[in-house]
Coordinates of C-alpha atoms in Angstrom, one line a residue:
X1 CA 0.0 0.0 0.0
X2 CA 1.0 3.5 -0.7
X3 CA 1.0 6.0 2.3
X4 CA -2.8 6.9 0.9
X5 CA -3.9 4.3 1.2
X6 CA -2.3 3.3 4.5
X7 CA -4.3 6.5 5.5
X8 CA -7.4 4.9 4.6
X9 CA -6.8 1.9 6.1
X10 CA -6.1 3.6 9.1
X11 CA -9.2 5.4 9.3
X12 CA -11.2 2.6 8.7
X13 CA -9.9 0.7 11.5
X14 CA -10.7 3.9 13.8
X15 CA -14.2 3.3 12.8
X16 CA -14.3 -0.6 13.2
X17 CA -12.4 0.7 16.9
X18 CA -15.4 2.8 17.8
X19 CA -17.9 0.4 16.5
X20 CA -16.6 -2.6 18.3
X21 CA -16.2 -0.8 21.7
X22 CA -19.3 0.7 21.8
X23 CA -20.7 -2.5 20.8
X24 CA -19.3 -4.0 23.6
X25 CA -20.0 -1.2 26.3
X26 CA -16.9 -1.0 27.7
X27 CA -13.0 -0.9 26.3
X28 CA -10.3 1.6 25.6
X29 CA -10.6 4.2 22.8
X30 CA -8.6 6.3 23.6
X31 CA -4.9 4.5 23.1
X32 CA -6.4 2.5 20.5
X33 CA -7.0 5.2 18.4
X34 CA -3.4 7.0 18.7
X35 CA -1.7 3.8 18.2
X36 CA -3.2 2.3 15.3
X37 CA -1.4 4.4 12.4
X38 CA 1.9 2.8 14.5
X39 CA 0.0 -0.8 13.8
X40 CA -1.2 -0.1 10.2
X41 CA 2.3 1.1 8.8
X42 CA 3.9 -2.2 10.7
X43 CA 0.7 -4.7 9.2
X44 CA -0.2 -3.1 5.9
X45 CA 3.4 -1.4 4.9
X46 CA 5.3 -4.4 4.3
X47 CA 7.4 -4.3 7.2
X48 CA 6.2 -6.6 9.3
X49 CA 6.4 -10.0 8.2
X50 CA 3.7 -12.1 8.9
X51 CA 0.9 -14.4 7.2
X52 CA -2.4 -14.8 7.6
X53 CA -2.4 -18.1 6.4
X54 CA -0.1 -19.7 8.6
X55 CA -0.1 -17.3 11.6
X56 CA 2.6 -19.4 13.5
X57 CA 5.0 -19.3 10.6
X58 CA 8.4 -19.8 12.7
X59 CA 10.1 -17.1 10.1
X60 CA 8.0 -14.6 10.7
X61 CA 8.6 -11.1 12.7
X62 CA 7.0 -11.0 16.1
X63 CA 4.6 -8.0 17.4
X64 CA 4.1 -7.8 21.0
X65 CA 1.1 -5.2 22.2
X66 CA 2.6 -4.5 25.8
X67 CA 0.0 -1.6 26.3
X68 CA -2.5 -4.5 26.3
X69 CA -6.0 -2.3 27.2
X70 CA -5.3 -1.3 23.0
X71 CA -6.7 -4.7 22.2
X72 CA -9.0 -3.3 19.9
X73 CA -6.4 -1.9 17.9
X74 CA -5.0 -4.8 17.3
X75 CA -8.1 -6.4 16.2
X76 CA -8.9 -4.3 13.7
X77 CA -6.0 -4.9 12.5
X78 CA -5.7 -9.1 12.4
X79 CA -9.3 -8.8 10.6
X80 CA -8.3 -6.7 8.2
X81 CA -5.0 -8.7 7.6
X82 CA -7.4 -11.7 7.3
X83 CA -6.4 -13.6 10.5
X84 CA -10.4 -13.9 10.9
X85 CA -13.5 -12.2 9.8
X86 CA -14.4 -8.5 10.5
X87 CA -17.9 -9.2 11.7
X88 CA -16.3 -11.0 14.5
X89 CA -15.1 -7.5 15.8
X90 CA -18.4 -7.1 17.3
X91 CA -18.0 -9.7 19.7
X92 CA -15.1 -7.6 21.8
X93 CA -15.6 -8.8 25.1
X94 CA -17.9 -11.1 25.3
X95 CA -18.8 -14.4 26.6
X96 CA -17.1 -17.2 24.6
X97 CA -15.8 -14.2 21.9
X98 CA -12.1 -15.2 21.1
X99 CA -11.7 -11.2 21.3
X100 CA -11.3 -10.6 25.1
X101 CA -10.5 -7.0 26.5
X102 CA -6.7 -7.6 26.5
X103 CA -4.7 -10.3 23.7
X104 CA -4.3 -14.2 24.2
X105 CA -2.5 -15.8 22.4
X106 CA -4.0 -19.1 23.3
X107 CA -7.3 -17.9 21.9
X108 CA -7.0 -15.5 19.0
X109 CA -5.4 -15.9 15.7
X110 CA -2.0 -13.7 14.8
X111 CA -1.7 -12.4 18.8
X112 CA 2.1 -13.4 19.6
X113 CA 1.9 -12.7 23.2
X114 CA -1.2 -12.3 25.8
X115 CA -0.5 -9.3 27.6
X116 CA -2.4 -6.6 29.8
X117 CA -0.1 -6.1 33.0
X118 CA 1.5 -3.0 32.0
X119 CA 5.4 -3.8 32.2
X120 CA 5.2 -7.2 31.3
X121 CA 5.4 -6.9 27.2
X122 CA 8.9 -5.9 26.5
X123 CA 10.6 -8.4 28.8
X124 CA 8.4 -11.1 26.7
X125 CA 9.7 -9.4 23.4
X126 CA 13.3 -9.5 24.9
X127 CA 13.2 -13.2 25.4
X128 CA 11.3 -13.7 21.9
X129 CA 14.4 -11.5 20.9
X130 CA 16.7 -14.0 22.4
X131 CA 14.9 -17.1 21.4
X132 CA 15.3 -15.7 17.9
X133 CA 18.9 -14.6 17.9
X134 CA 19.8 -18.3 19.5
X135 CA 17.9 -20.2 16.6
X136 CA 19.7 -17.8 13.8
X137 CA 16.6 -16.7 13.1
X138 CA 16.3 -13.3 11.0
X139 CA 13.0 -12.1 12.0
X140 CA 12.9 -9.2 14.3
X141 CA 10.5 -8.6 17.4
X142 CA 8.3 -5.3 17.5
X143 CA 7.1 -3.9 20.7
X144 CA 4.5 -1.1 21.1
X145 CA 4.4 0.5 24.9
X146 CA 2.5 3.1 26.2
X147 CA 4.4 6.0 27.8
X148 CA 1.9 5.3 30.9
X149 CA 3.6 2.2 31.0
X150 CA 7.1 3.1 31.1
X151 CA 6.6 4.0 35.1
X152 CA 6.6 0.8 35.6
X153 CA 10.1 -0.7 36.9
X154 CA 10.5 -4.0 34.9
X155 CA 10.4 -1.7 31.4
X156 CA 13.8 -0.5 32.8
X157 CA 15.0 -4.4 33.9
X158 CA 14.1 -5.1 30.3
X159 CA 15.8 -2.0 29.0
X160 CA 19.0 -2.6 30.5
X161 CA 18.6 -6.1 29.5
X162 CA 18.1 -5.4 25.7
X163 CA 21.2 -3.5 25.9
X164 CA 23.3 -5.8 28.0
X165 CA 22.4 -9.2 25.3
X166 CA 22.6 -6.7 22.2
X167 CA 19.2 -7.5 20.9
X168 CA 19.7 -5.9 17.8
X169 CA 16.9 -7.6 16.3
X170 CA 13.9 -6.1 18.8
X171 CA 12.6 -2.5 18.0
X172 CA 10.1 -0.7 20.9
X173 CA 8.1 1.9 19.7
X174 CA 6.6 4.2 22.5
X175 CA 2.7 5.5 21.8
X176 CA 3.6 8.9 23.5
X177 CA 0.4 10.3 24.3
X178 CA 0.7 12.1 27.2
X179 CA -2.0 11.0 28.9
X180 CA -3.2 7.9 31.3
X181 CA -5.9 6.3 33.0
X182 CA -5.4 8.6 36.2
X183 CA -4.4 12.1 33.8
X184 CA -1.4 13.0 32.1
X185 CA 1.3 10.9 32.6
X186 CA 3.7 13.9 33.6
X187 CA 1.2 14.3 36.9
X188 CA 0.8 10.8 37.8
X189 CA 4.8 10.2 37.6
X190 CA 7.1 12.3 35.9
X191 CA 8.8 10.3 33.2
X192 CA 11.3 13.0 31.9
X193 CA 12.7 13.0 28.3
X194 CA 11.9 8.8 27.1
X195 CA 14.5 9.4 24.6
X196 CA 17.1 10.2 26.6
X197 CA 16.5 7.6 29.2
X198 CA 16.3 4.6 26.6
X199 CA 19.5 6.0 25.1
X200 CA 21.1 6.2 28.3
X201 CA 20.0 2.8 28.8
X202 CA 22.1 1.9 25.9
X203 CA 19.6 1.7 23.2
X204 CA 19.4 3.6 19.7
X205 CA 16.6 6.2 19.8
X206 CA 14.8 7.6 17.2
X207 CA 11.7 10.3 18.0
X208 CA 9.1 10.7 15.7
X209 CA 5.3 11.9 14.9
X210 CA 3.5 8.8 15.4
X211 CA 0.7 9.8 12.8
X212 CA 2.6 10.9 9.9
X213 CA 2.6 7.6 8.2
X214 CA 5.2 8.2 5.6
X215 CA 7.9 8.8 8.1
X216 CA 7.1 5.7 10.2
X217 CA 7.0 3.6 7.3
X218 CA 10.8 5.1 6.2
X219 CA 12.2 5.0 10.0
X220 CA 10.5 1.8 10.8
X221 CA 11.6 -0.1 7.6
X222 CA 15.2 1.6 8.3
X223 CA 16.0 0.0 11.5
X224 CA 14.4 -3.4 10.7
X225 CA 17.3 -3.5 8.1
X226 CA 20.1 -2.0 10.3
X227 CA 19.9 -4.8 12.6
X228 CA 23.3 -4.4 14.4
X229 CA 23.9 -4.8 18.2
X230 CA 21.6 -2.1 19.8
X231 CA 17.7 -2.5 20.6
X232 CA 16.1 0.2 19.2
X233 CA 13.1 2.7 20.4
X234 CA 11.6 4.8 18.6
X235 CA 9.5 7.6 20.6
X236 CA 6.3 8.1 18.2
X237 CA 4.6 11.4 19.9
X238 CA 0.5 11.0 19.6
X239 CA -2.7 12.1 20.5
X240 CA -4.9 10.2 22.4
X241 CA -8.3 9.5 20.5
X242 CA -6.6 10.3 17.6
X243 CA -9.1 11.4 14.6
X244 CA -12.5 11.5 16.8
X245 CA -12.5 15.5 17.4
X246 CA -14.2 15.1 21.1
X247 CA -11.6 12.5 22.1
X248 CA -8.6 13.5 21.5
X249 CA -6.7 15.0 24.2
X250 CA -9.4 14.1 26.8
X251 CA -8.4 11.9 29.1
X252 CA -11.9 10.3 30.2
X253 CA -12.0 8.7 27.0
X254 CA -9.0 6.4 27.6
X255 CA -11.4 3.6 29.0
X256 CA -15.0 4.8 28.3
X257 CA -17.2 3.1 25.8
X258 CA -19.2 5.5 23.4
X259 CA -22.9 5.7 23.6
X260 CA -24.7 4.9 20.9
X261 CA -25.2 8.7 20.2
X262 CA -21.4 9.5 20.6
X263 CA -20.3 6.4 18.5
X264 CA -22.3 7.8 15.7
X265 CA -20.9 11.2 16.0
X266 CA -17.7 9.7 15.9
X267 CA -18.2 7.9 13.0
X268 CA -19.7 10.5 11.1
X269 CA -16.3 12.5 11.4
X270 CA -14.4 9.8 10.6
X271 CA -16.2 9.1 7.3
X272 CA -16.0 12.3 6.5

């Protein structure tokens, strides 16, 4: 896909995002919708590879959701990769649904890792990482965190630990969005400059505008073929509720379902 297109897809997952949440009367809009540009560059712009058809395909690249409340995100994508049908969006949360409110691998198609315990992700894509690098394997592992997340202590055990094994093969990309379930991150636990801690943890860091999808898809596709002995991060600064005009930036919407009346509002602007 060309970067339009990307665009498209993009926006059409936003809409299948606020359909399926609202369906289900409770999820996370919020930082589904800034991270799913991240997710549609990796799924639909060639970078990530992966296969539908045989989604446990030893050779292909690894994604890892570590901000597991974006489940949705990910859904929308896997159905419109063709890991299962789209009309199976709408049964988010459910009883029996293979689409629970945060990944399993065990039950849905294309999830590499079930996560949801914020923290937890990168140290899984660190020993996926590993795994890899010890079968001489040339797929790479991608990691999307929230920066809500990075307060937690064992993203800094994994940190140090990507740099200490040199997993050049793992690239983390932090959804900066400024904001988390209790207000903006900078309030609940001041973070500082992400950049400069991941570089001081020994990492290569990049920062970038996590919705300009031409420059994710150059950056991205640039370090999955620089390889070398550094994990990378790339800090991809976005807005939370990305693309629905009464979301963004607010942080009650990071888990609040729309009502009907606001889901169709939302994707009235959307489709427009």
């Amino acid at each position: 896909m060309d970067s339009t297109a990307l665009a498209a897809k993009a926006n059409d997952m936003r809409i299948d995002i606020i359909k399926m949440i609202s369906e289900a009367g409770s999820g996370h809009p919020g930082g589904s919708l800034s991270c799913i540009d991240i997710l549609t560059v990796l799924y639909f712009g060639g970078l990530l590879h992966h296969d539908p058809e045989n989604p446990e395909d030893p050779e292909r690249d690894r994604f890892v959701l570590c901000k597991g409340h974006a489940a949705p995100a990910l859904y929308a994508v896997l159905a419109h990769a063709g890991y299962f049908p789209r009309e199976e969006l709408m049964t988010l949360r459910k009883k029996g649904s293979r689409l629970q409110g945060h990944p399993d691998h065990r039950l849905t198609p294309g999830v590499d890792a079930s996560t949801g315990s914020l923290g937890q992700g990168l140290s899984i894509a660190c020993g996926m990482a590993c795994g890899l690098r010890i079968d001489h394997s040339p797929a790479r592992v991608f990691a999307v965190l929230g920066d809500g997340e990075c307060e937690e202590g064992q993203v800094w055990e994994a940190a140090m630990f990507a740099a200490h094994q040199q997993l050049g093969n793992l690239i983390a990309i932090v959804d900066c969005n400024g904001l988390q379930i209790d207000g903006p991150v900078d309030d609940v636990v001041q973070t500082g400059t992400l950049a400069e801690k991941f570089a001081a943890f020994g990492w290569e860091v990049a920062e970038i505008d996590g919705h300009d999808i031409p420059a994710l898809r150059e950056l991205l596709g640039s370090l999955k073929a620089a390889g070398g002995s550094r994990p990378h991060c790339v800090i991809a600064h976005t807005i939370k509720g990305k693309g629905v005009s009464f979301m963004e930036n607010q942080v009650g919407w990071h888990g609040k379902a729309p009502n009907a009346e606001q889901a169709a509002r939302a994707v009235a602007e959307l489709q427009a």
